[in-house]
Each structure stands twice: as C-alpha cells, then as structure tokens.
CSV table of C-alpha atoms and ligand atoms in Angstrom, one decimal:
chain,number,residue,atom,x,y,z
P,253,UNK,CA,21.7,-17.7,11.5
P,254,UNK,CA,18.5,-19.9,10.6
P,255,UNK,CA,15.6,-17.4,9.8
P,256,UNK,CA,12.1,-17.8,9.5
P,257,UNK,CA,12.1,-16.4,5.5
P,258,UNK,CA,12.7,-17.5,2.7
P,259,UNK,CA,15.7,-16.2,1.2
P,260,UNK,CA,14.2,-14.0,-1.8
P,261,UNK,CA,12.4,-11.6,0.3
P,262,UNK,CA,10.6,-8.9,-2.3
P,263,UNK,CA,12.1,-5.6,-1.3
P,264,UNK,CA,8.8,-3.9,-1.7
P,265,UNK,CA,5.1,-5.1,-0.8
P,266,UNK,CA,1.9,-3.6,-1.6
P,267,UNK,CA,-1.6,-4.8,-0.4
P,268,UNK,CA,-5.1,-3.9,-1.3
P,269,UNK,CA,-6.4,-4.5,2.3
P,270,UNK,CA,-10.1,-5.6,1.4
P,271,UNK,CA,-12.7,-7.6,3.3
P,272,UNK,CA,-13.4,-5.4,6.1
P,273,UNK,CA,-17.3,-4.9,5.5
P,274,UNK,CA,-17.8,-8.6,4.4
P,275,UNK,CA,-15.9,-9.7,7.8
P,276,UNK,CA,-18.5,-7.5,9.9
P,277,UNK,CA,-21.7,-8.5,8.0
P,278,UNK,CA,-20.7,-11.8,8.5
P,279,UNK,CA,-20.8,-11.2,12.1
P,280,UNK,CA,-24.1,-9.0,11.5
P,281,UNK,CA,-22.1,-5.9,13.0
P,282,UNK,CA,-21.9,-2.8,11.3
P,283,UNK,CA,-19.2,-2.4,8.6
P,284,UNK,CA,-17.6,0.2,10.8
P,285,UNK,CA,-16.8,-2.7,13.0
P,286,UNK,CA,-14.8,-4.5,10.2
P,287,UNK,CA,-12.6,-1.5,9.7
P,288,UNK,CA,-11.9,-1.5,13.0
P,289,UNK,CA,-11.1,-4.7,13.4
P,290,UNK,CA,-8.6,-4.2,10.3
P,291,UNK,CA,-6.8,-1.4,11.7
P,292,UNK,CA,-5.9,-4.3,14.1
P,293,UNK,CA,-4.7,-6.7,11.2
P,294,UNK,CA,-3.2,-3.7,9.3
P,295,UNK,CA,-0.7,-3.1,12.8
P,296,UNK,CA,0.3,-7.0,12.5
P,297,UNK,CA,0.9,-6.6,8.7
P,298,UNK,CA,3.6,-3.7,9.3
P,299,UNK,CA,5.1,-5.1,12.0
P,300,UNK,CA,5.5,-8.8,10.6
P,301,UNK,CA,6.3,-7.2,6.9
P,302,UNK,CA,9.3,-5.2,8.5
P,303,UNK,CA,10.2,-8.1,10.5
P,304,UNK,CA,10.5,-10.0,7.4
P,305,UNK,CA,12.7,-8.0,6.4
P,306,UNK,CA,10.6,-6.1,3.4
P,307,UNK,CA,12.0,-2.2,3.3
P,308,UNK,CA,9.2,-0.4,1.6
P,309,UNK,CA,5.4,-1.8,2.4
P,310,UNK,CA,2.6,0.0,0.6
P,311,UNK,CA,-0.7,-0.4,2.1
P,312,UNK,CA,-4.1,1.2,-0.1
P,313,UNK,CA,-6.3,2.7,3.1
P,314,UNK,CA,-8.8,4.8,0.8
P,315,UNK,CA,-9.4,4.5,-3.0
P,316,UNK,CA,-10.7,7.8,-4.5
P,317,UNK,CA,-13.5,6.2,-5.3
P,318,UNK,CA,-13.9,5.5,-1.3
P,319,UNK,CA,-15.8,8.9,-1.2
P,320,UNK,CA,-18.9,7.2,-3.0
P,321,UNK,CA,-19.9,5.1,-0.3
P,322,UNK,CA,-22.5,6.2,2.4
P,323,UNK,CA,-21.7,9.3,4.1
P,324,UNK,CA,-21.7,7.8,7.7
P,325,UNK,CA,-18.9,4.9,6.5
P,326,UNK,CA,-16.2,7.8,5.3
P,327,UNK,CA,-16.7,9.6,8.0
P,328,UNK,CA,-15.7,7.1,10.1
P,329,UNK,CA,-12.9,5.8,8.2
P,330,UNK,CA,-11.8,9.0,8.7
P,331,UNK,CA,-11.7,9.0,12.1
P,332,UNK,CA,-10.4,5.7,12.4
P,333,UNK,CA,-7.5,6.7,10.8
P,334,UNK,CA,-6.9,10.1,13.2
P,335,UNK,CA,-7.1,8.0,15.9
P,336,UNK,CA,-4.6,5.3,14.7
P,337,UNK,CA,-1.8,7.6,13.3
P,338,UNK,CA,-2.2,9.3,17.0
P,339,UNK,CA,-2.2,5.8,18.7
P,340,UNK,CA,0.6,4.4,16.6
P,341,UNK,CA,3.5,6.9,15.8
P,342,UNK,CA,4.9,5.8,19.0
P,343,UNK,CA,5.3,2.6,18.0
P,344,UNK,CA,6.2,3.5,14.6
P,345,UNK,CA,9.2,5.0,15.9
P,346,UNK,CA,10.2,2.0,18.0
P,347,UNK,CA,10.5,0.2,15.4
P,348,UNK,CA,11.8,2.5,13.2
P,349,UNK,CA,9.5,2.7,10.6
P,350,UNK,CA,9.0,5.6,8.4
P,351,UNK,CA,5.3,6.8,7.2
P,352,UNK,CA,4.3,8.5,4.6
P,353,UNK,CA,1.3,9.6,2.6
P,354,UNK,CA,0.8,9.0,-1.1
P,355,UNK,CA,-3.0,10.2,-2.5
P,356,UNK,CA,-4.6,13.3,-2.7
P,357,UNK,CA,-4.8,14.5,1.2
P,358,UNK,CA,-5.8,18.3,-0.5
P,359,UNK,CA,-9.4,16.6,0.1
P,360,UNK,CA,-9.2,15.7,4.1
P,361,UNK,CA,-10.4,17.6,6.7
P,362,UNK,CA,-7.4,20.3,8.4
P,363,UNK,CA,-7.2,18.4,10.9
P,364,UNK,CA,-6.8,15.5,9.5
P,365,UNK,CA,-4.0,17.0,7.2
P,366,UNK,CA,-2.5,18.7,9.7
P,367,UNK,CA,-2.1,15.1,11.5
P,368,UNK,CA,-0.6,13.4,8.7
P,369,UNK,CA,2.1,16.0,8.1
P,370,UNK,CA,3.0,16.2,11.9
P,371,UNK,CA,3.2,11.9,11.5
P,372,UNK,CA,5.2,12.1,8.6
P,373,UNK,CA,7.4,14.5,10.6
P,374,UNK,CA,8.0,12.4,13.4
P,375,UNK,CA,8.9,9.3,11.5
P,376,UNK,CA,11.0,11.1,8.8
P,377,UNK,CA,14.3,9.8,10.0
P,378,UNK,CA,13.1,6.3,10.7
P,379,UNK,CA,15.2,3.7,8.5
P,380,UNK,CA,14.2,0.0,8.8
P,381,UNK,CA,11.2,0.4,6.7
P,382,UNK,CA,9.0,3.2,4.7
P,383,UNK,CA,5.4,2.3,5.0
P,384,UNK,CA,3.3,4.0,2.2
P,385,UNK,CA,-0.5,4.6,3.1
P,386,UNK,CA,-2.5,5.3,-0.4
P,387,UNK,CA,-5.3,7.5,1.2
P,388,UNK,CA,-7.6,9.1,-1.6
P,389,UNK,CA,-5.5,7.4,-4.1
P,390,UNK,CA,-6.1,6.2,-7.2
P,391,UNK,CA,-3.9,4.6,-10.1
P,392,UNK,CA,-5.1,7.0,-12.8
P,393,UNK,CA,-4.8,10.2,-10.8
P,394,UNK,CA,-1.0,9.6,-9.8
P,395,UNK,CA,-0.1,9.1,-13.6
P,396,UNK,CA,-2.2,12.5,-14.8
P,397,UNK,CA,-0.5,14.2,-12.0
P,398,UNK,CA,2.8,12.7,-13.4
P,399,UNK,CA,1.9,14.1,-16.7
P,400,UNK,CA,0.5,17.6,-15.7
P,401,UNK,CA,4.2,17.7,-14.1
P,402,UNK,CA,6.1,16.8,-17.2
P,403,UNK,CA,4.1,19.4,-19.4
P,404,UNK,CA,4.6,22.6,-16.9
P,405,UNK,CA,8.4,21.5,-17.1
P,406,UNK,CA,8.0,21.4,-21.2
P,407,UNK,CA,6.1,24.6,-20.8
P,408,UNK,CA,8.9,25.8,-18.6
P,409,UNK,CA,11.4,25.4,-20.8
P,410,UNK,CA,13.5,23.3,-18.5
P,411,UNK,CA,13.2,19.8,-20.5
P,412,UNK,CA,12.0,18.9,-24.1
P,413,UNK,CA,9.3,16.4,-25.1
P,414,UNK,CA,12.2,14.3,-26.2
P,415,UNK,CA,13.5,14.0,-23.4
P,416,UNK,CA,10.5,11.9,-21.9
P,417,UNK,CA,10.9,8.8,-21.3
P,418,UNK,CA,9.9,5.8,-18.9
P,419,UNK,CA,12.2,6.6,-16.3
P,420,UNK,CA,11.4,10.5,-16.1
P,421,UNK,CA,8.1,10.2,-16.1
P,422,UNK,CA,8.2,7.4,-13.3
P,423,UNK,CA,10.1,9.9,-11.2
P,424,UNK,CA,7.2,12.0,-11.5
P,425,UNK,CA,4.8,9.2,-9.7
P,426,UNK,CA,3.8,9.7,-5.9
P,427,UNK,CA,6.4,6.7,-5.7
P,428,UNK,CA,8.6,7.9,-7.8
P,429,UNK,CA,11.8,7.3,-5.1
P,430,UNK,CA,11.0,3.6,-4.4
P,431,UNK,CA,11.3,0.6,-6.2
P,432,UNK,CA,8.2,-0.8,-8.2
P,433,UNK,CA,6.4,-3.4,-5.7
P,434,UNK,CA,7.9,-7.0,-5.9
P,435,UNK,CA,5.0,-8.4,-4.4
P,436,UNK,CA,1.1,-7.4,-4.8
P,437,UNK,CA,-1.4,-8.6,-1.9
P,438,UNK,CA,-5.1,-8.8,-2.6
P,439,UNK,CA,-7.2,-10.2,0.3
P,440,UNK,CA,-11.4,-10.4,-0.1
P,441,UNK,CA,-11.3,-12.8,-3.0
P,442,UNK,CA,-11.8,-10.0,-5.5
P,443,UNK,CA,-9.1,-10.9,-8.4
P,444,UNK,CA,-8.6,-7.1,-9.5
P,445,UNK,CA,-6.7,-4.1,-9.2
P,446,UNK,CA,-9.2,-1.4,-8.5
P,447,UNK,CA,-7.4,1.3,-9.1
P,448,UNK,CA,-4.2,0.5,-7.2
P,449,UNK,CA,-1.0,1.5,-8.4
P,450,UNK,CA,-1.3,1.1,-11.9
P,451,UNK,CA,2.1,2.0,-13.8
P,452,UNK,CA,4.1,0.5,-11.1
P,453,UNK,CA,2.4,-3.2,-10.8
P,454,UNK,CA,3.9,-3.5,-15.0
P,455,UNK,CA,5.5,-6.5,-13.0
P,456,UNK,CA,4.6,-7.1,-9.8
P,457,UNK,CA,4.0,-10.7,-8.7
P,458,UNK,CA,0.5,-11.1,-7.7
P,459,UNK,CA,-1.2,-12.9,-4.9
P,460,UNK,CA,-5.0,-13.0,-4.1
P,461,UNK,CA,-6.7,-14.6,-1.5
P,462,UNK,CA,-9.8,-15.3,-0.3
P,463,UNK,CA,-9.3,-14.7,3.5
P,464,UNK,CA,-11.0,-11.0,4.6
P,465,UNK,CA,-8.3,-8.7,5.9
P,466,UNK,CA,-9.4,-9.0,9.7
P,467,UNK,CA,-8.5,-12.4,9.3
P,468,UNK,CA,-5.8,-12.0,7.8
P,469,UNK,CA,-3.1,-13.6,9.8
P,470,UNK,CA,0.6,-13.9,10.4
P,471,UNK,CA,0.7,-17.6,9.2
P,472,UNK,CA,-1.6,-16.6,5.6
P,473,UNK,CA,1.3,-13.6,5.5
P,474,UNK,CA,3.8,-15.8,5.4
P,475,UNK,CA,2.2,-18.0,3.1
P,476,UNK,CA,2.2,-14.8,0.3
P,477,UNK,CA,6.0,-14.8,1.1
P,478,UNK,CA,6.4,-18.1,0.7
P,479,UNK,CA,5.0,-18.2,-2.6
P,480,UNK,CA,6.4,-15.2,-3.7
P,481,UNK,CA,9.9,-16.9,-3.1
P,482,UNK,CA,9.0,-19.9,-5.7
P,483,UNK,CA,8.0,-18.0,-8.3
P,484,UNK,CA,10.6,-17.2,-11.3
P,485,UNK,CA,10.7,-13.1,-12.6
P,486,UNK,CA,11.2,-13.3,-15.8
P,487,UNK,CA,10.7,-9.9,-16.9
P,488,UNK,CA,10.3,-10.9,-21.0
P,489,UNK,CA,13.4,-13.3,-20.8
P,490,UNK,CA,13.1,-17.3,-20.9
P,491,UNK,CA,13.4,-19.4,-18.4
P,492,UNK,CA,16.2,-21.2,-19.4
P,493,UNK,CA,17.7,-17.3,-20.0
P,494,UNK,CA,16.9,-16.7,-16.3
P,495,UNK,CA,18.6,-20.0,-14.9
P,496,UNK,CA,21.8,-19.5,-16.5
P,497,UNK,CA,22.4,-16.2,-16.0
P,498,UNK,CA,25.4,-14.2,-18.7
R,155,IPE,C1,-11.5,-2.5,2.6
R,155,IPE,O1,-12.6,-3.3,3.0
R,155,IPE,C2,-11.3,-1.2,3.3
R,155,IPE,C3,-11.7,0.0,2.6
R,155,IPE,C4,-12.0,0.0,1.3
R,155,IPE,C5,-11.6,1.2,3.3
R,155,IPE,P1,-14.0,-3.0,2.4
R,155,IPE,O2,-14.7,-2.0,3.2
R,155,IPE,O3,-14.0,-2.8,0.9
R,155,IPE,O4,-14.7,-4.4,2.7
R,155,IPE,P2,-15.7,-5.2,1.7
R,155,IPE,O5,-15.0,-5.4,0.4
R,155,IPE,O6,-16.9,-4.4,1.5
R,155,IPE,O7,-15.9,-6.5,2.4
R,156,IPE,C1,-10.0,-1.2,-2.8
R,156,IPE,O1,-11.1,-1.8,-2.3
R,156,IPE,C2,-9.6,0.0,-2.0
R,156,IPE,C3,-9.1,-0.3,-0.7
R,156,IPE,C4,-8.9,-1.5,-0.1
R,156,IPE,C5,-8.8,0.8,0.1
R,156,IPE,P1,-12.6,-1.6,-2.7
R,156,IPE,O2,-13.4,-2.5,-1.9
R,156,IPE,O3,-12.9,-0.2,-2.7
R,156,IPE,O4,-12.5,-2.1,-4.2
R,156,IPE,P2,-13.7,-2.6,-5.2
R,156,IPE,O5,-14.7,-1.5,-5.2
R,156,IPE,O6,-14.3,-3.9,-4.7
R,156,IPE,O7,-13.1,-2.8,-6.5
R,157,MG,MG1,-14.0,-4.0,-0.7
C-alpha cells in the first residue's frame, strides 16, 4: 500500500518545542498566549508523529532552568499542563499512546504529581507509541542521577567499577529502556541544545528550523521527515562502508 512516508521512518523523535513567547509577542499577546497556542501544535505533533509511524516521540515541555523565568509564566505553564493531561488522556488512549514523564516531578505541586502518575497509569498499556514529556528536565541532571545510581550500586556491593561501562550506565538514564532519538527537532531558529538530552543525542540527526512551534505545521513536520529520510547515518564508518554493506 502507497503511504504518505518515506520509507526510513526514525523510530524515535525528540523535539525542543520552542517559539511559543516569540509567536505571542509577535501578535502583542501575552506569552501565556503562545503556550497555549502550542499545547495546540504539541496535540498535532503526537498525533501526526504516531501516525507516521514513529514508536517513541520525546517532547521537552520544561527545562530546569524553566523555573528562572517570571513567576507568573511558570505558574501558568503549570496549569496549562494540568489542564491538558486532564483534557487529553482520553484521547491518548484512543489512539493508543502511552505517556510518560521523564524530569524531576519531586519539584511540582501534589497535585500536579498526583495527576501525572494517575496519567501515566491510564495510558500504561497503550502500545502504538510511548510519548516522553521532559518536564523539569535537564541533560546534566539525568546523567548525575545516572551516576549517583551506579556509585550506591558500587557502594552496595552489587557491581564493581569495572563493570561500568556505556551500556550500564545508559540503562541508568531516565531513558534508559528506549532507543537513542533518531531524529532531533528544534523549532524557534535557536541552533542549540539547551540542555536537552545530552548523552543520548551522541548521534541523533539534527534538524532546526526557523518556524515558532504554534506554527509549526503538519506539512513543515513532514518536511523534518523527509529530510531525515535523505540523510546517510554513518556512525564513524565511510560512506562507501555504508553503501555496500558486509
Ligand atoms: C518554548 O517556548 C516553551 C517553553 C520553554 C516552556 P518559549 O517560551 O521558550 O518561547 P520563546 O523562545 O521565548 O519564543
Ligand atoms: C528549551 O527552550 C526548553 C523547552 C523548549 C522546554 P528554552 O527557550 O528554554 O531554551 P533557551 O533558553 O533559549 O536555550
Ligand atoms: Mg525559548
């Protein structure tokens, strides 16, 4: 059967979601207004992503650096996204998608905790895609927490330093049960990581572009895909070694 993708679709797709301020100045709204409006682009992005046929989609919602910006923005970022895990999980579950938290939630409000477990809950046994949302996560904290892990397990007794090594201390990442990302996403025209997943990008194609996230639309998605699907992984090899495989 003809599809609408290209044949190499990555398995896994992460995206810093960025723009949403920029969209609302632009507009001479508040930037509250821009999130909103993103929540909206963010709903297309999961369902086109697992229409696509992408199995894991990892989307950064909140940077732990987030918390620095004016009081009255956080606040309703966090609200915004009580609202949309209580608005969405229905449809989450339609569609079979599977959510799940990566970040340190110890930070949120209860309630706001509470509502994230009860999400992750509901969607547990949902299998046509996981959809990881980084909220109050950063890069650096998910590999010191990977390391605090692998010390108390030295300290323990249960493994010795010699037995560390890339793979161990991956599983010890908040994505330590998923593929690395095949595909990164950056919208906003900023050309940088800021703090994203750090150890697990080692190889991740990369694709930035200038459109703001609420704008962000089905066609520019499938653009990203698109290019993804021209571009050769070489992973250290040559060319010519990846062309003519054995
Ligand atoms: C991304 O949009 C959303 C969050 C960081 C929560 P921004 O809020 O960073 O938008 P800009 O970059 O200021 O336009
Ligand atoms: C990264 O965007 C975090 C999220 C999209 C959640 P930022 O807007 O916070 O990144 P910087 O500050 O421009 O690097
Ligand atoms: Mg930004």
């Amino acid at each position: 059967m003809a599809s609408e993708f290209q044949t190499s679709v990555p398995v896994h797709v992460c995206i810093i979601m960025d723009g949403n301020g920029r969209w609302a100045k632009k507009r001479l709204m508040p930037r509250t207004y821009g999130h909103r409006k993103g929540v909206e682009t963010t709903r297309l992005a999961v369902e086109f992503f697992a229409r696509a046929g992408v199995k894991h989609l990892t989307l950064f919602a909140f940077s732990s650096e987030n918390w620095n910006r004016p009081e009255e923005e956080v606040n309703s970022l966090m609200d915004l996204f009580m609202q949309s895990l209580r608005q969405y999980t229905r449809e989450l579950n339609e569609k079979q998608i599977r959510i799940r938290f990566i970040g340190d939630r110890s930070s949120f409000s209860a309630d706001l905790q509470q509502q994230i477990a009860a999400t992750e809950k509901e969607t547990g046994d949902n299998r046509q895609m996981v959809l990881n949302i980084a909220a109050n996560y950063g890069g650096r904290w998910d590999i010191v927490n990977a390391c605090c892990r692998l010390a108390e397990q030295v300290k323990d007794g249960l493994i010795a330093v010699t037995d560390i090594d890339e793979r161990r201390f991956a599983s010890g990442l908040s994505l330590g049960d998923s593929p690395d990302p095949d595909l990164f996403i950056r919208t906003g025209g900023e050309r940088r990581i800021s703090n994203f997943l750090l150890w697990q990008l080692a190889y991740t194609e990369c694709y930035f572009c200038d459109t703001l996230w609420p704008d962000f639309s089905e066609a520019e998605m499938s653009a990203a895909l698109e290019d993804y699907s021209r571009r050769q992984r070489r992973f250290g090899k040559t060319g010519e070694q990846i062309e003519a495989p054995g």
